[in-house]
Amino acid sequence: MASIKDVAAEAGVSAATVSRVLNDHPSVSAHARTRVQAAVAALGYRPNAVARSLRTDQTHTLGLVISDVLNPYFTELARSVEEEARALGYSVIIGNADERPDLQDHHVRNLLDRRIDGLLVSPTDGGSPLMLEAAHAGTPMVFVDRWIPGVDVPVVRADGRAAVRDLVEHLHGLGHRRLAIIAGPAATTTGLERVEAFREALRAYGLGLPDAYVGRGDFQAESGRRVTEGFLDLPEPPQVVFAADNLMALGALDAIRARGMRVPGDIALAAFDDVRWFVHTDPPVTAIAQPTGELGRAAVRALTARIEGRPGASLTLPARLVVRRSCGAPPSAVPPPPPVRRRMP
Amino acid sequence: MASIKDVAAEAGVSAATVSRVLNDHPSVSAHARTRVQAAVAALGYRPNAVARSLRTDQTHTLGLVISDVLNPYFTELARSVEEEARALGYSVIIGNADERPDLQDHHVRNLLDRRIDGLLVSPTDGGSPLMLEAAHAGTPMVFVDRWIPGVDVPVVRADGRAAVRDLVEHLHGLGHRRLAIIAGPAATTTGLERVEAFREALRAYGLGLPDAYVGRGDFQAESGRRVTEGFLDLPEPPQVVFAADNLMALGALDAIRARGMRVPGDIALAAFDDVRWFVHTDPPVTAIAQPTGELGRAAVRALTARIEGRPGASLTLPARLVVRRSCGAPPSAVPPPPPVRRRMP
DNA sequence: GCCCCTCGTGGAATCGATTCCAATCTTTCT
DNA sequence: AGAAAGATTGGAATCGATTCCACGAGGGGC
């Protein structure tokens, strides 16, 4: 493959001049410029990004470590991240942690070794020494969706609190009183927050959240199934299962169907994270939708700001409730309760 | 960030010796080795992959250019590719072409500029000059799923021919006679092959495939909706719609539902590509499942073989039919036709 | 006791770019 | 005309690794 020296020889100039033409430095004569351009075209020359990165100490690359590529929420996030990054002149390398801290570390290490300019992470756990060290060492970093408390890194995420309140209002209005949640791992912020938001919203309606109604999942479908089976085995099973992510909702659907029960007739189901497939499931699933694309774009903007020396700020965007049929139609016998809170626009 | 010189200074040896320890070259004394290891640990030194790549002309990185990250088929593929690559000591950089040839070119160029060791492509179109040139120039390359005829590059893909025959047998057995297909772009091999396999299978049952029953989609949901609306507007609409990928099937489902029609009561639906969500849609969708994970792994093995100078061979794996409820239950009035072919195991 | 061979080691070249600095050639102003 | 300023240009250093080559020390054989 042709190098800058070959181009220089072909154009009859020095490598320095070729480099200047390539980076359109002003101080090059028109004559030299055209000769270099001709040589570049003739040789099909492309600058070696590896060499360039070594010299300039910039890779124009962002690392994105997500918790699970098979989760449509994260692939949508990844897509918007890549899109915005491309628009800003950066490439993205995606690392899939599969919800495994060891894999997450593998990718963080790998990305750091490649000297990426900045790191976008949705941490799988409370933060490995490696990640904390990277943050501390000044690697430009931004958390998306999930974050690690106590680390001084901007966070771009959605706040589902209001939407969860809307959901509980909706469920309460439908007459449901025994509500259960399939939570995420305690090591993740989203795993904790969603339970807390749910518990708080229930309290506003005078409802409690007994321990038996809090299942611990891992954001994967299989755990949703397992937890739901536990719920159904209870002497008094819940009337509603709220899954803290879309995959666990899928698992819950499996478990419910396996018992020959119907949604929402026998039990209602709601999920955090709205994915396009929820429109087509049987029944369509009521879900809390995050502004995923906007989160990805904002995260990239915050990260590139940091990289380029500008201050990259945290951002929290509201999620919103999308009502479908999985929680049932309002029973006509029971009059709807007075509205306690307005639904978000 | 500490460099090899810092380690050398700390250990009181030369950079050459440090390098030898790092690459566990045999000719290093035990004493020097332990001193270097101590220095590495003390400084938290990590070799700079950029510098290493420049020198060795190897990046230990594979490029994967897929047609659409939002398509679960491709994300599953990407996942298995990354898994196998990791097991073999390679990293993967994913480029999402979004079914757009210009974006595909952008990613191919970018990956080539980064001097990736090899390229895995599922081409969006018939092949840009850039890609043909790369293949011709000897860049180790393997096509997955889709390929470009006439280019001397190994192809790892699934053969759906037998499964499509099984599907048609299934549909014919259910009494359906007017079968339509939503095809993919004519520029892709899978876009063409699936139609041909379908047409051939129909012929075996004495059925034709009129032009009006062949819609041209682009593997995205929206096109599936559009094409299906066209089908439903026909004076004699088809009894079955077979979508050549899972997203177009989703679009078809939208279009059908928008008219207030039921699947399979009013019209049957089948899809190429099985995705986990098809189990949960209303109704569950009959689909042709590819051995996606195995395809990804085999493609990586073929590519790394090429990279390492071994011969990487093409591979074609069979797809298989997964019957669910979207095509209807066998009408008891009509006796089932004699079996023409056995279903695959 | 001397020679040769092996082992361990460091110096220096190298990969392909960028960029500082000095040198040359113009041009302009007094 | 001479000097100063400005425009172009190339040589050489540099980024952080790897690896060839040469050198010195030590061990074994005769």
PDB file of N, CA, C and O (backbone and C1' of nucleotides) in Angstrom, chain A residues 3-4 16 19 23 45 47-48 55, chain C residues 14-22:
ATOM      1  N   SER A   3       2.605   4.753   0.538  1.00  0.00           N
ATOM      2  CA  SER A   3       2.774   5.601   1.711  1.00  0.00           C
ATOM      3  C   SER A   3       3.010   7.043   1.262  1.00  0.00           C
ATOM      4  O   SER A   3       3.121   7.335   0.069  1.00  0.00           O
ATOM      5  N   ILE A   4       3.142   7.901   2.222  1.00  0.00           N
ATOM      6  CA  ILE A   4       3.295   9.316   1.911  1.00  0.00           C
ATOM      7  C   ILE A   4       4.586   9.559   1.127  1.00  0.00           C
ATOM      8  O   ILE A   4       4.669  10.480   0.307  1.00  0.00           O
ATOM      9  N   ALA A  16       6.881  16.286   3.634  1.00  0.00           N
ATOM     10  CA  ALA A  16       6.308  17.392   4.405  1.00  0.00           C
ATOM     11  C   ALA A  16       5.256  18.133   3.586  1.00  0.00           C
ATOM     12  O   ALA A  16       4.189  18.471   4.077  1.00  0.00           O
ATOM     13  N   SER A  19       2.107  16.116   3.225  1.00  0.00           N
ATOM     14  CA  SER A  19       1.333  16.190   4.459  1.00  0.00           C
ATOM     15  C   SER A  19       0.567  17.509   4.542  1.00  0.00           C
ATOM     16  O   SER A  19      -0.603  17.540   4.915  1.00  0.00           O
ATOM     17  N   ASN A  23      -3.539  17.972   4.773  1.00  0.00           N
ATOM     18  CA  ASN A  23      -4.229  18.611   5.905  1.00  0.00           C
ATOM     19  C   ASN A  23      -4.613  20.048   5.585  1.00  0.00           C
ATOM     20  O   ASN A  23      -4.742  20.866   6.473  1.00  0.00           O
ATOM     21  N   TYR A  45      -3.715   6.729  -3.193  1.00  0.00           N
ATOM     22  CA  TYR A  45      -3.173   6.828  -1.836  1.00  0.00           C
ATOM     23  C   TYR A  45      -4.228   7.181  -0.806  1.00  0.00           C
ATOM     24  O   TYR A  45      -5.090   8.019  -1.036  1.00  0.00           O
ATOM     25  N   PRO A  47      -4.168   7.995   3.453  1.00  0.00           N
ATOM     26  CA  PRO A  47      -3.302   8.135   4.619  1.00  0.00           C
ATOM     27  C   PRO A  47      -3.523   6.991   5.606  1.00  0.00           C
ATOM     28  O   PRO A  47      -4.654   6.546   5.782  1.00  0.00           O
ATOM     29  N   ASN A  48      -2.472   6.542   6.218  1.00  0.00           N
ATOM     30  CA  ASN A  48      -2.537   5.475   7.207  1.00  0.00           C
ATOM     31  C   ASN A  48      -2.996   6.060   8.543  1.00  0.00           C
ATOM     32  O   ASN A  48      -2.271   6.805   9.193  1.00  0.00           O
ATOM     33  N   ARG A  55       1.232   9.788  15.712  1.00  0.00           N
ATOM     34  CA  ARG A  55       1.881  11.081  15.739  1.00  0.00           C
ATOM     35  C   ARG A  55       1.045  12.137  16.460  1.00  0.00           C
ATOM     36  O   ARG A  55       1.528  12.897  17.280  1.00  0.00           O
TER      37      ARG A  55
ATOM     38  P    DT C  14      16.565   2.088   8.181  1.00  0.00           P
ATOM     39  O5'  DT C  14      15.074   1.714   8.622  1.00  0.00           O
ATOM     40  C5'  DT C  14      14.733   0.360   8.897  1.00  0.00           C
ATOM     41  C4'  DT C  14      13.320   0.301   9.429  1.00  0.00           C
ATOM     42  C3'  DT C  14      12.367   1.283   8.748  1.00  0.00           C
ATOM     43  O3'  DT C  14      11.424   0.545   7.996  1.00  0.00           O
ATOM     44  C1'  DT C  14      12.071   1.227  11.121  1.00  0.00           C
ATOM     45  P    DC C  15      10.626   1.310   6.779  1.00  0.00           P
ATOM     46  O5'  DC C  15       9.128   1.251   7.269  1.00  0.00           O
ATOM     47  C5'  DC C  15       8.553   0.046   7.757  1.00  0.00           C
ATOM     48  C4'  DC C  15       7.345   0.381   8.590  1.00  0.00           C
ATOM     49  C3'  DC C  15       6.583   1.600   8.070  1.00  0.00           C
ATOM     50  O3'  DC C  15       5.503   1.160   7.264  1.00  0.00           O
ATOM     51  C1'  DC C  15       6.875   1.663  10.466  1.00  0.00           C
ATOM     52  P    DG C  16       5.185   1.945   5.876  1.00  0.00           P
ATOM     53  O5'  DG C  16       4.472   3.282   6.345  1.00  0.00           O
ATOM     54  C5'  DG C  16       3.197   3.196   6.938  1.00  0.00           C
ATOM     55  C4'  DG C  16       2.797   4.569   7.404  1.00  0.00           C
ATOM     56  C3'  DG C  16       2.861   5.658   6.322  1.00  0.00           C
ATOM     57  O3'  DG C  16       1.675   6.407   6.402  1.00  0.00           O
ATOM     58  C1'  DG C  16       4.046   6.330   8.231  1.00  0.00           C
ATOM     59  P    DA C  17       1.231   7.410   5.268  1.00  0.00           P
ATOM     60  O5'  DA C  17       1.682   8.819   5.884  1.00  0.00           O
ATOM     61  C5'  DA C  17       0.737   9.741   6.326  1.00  0.00           C
ATOM     62  C4'  DA C  17       0.929  10.038   7.814  1.00  0.00           C
ATOM     63  C3'  DA C  17       1.118  11.516   8.151  1.00  0.00           C
ATOM     64  O3'  DA C  17      -0.152  12.074   8.417  1.00  0.00           O
ATOM     65  C1'  DA C  17       2.647  10.101   9.356  1.00  0.00           C
ATOM     66  P    DT C  18      -0.349  13.621   8.287  1.00  0.00           P
ATOM     67  O5'  DT C  18       0.502  14.220   9.498  1.00  0.00           O
ATOM     68  C5'  DT C  18       0.040  14.024  10.825  1.00  0.00           C
ATOM     69  C4'  DT C  18       0.914  14.797  11.779  1.00  0.00           C
ATOM     70  C3'  DT C  18       0.911  16.314  11.578  1.00  0.00           C
ATOM     71  O3'  DT C  18       0.897  16.889  12.881  1.00  0.00           O
ATOM     72  C1'  DT C  18       3.120  15.500  11.467  1.00  0.00           C
ATOM     73  P    DT C  19       0.482  18.388  13.141  1.00  0.00           P
ATOM     74  O5'  DT C  19       1.878  19.096  13.371  1.00  0.00           O
ATOM     75  C5'  DT C  19       2.737  18.612  14.396  1.00  0.00           C
ATOM     76  C4'  DT C  19       4.076  19.307  14.304  1.00  0.00           C
ATOM     77  C3'  DT C  19       4.005  20.770  13.857  1.00  0.00           C
ATOM     78  O3'  DT C  19       4.961  21.491  14.618  1.00  0.00           O
ATOM     79  C1'  DT C  19       5.505  19.616  12.511  1.00  0.00           C
ATOM     80  P    DC C  20       4.689  22.996  15.037  1.00  0.00           P
ATOM     81  O5'  DC C  20       6.116  23.409  15.625  1.00  0.00           O
ATOM     82  C5'  DC C  20       6.830  22.476  16.445  1.00  0.00           C
ATOM     83  C4'  DC C  20       8.311  22.512  16.118  1.00  0.00           C
ATOM     84  C3'  DC C  20       8.869  23.924  15.928  1.00  0.00           C
ATOM     85  O3'  DC C  20      10.091  24.053  16.632  1.00  0.00           O
ATOM     86  C1'  DC C  20       9.367  22.582  14.030  1.00  0.00           C
ATOM     87  P    DC C  21      10.714  25.515  16.841  1.00  0.00           P
ATOM     88  O5'  DC C  21      11.878  25.548  15.752  1.00  0.00           O
ATOM     89  C5'  DC C  21      12.727  24.410  15.611  1.00  0.00           C
ATOM     90  C4'  DC C  21      13.585  24.550  14.377  1.00  0.00           C
ATOM     91  C3'  DC C  21      14.032  25.990  14.083  1.00  0.00           C
ATOM     92  O3'  DC C  21      15.421  25.982  13.800  1.00  0.00           O
ATOM     93  C1'  DC C  21      13.032  25.045  12.169  1.00  0.00           C
ATOM     94  P    DA C  22      16.210  27.385  13.780  1.00  0.00           P
ATOM     95  O5'  DA C  22      17.033  27.233  12.434  1.00  0.00           O
ATOM     96  C5'  DA C  22      17.458  25.936  12.015  1.00  0.00           C
ATOM     97  C4'  DA C  22      17.531  25.894  10.514  1.00  0.00           C
ATOM     98  C3'  DA C  22      18.141  27.162   9.888  1.00  0.00           C
ATOM     99  O3'  DA C  22      19.003  26.754   8.847  1.00  0.00           O
ATOM    100  C1'  DA C  22      16.038  26.740   8.939  1.00  0.00           C
TER     101       DA C  22
END
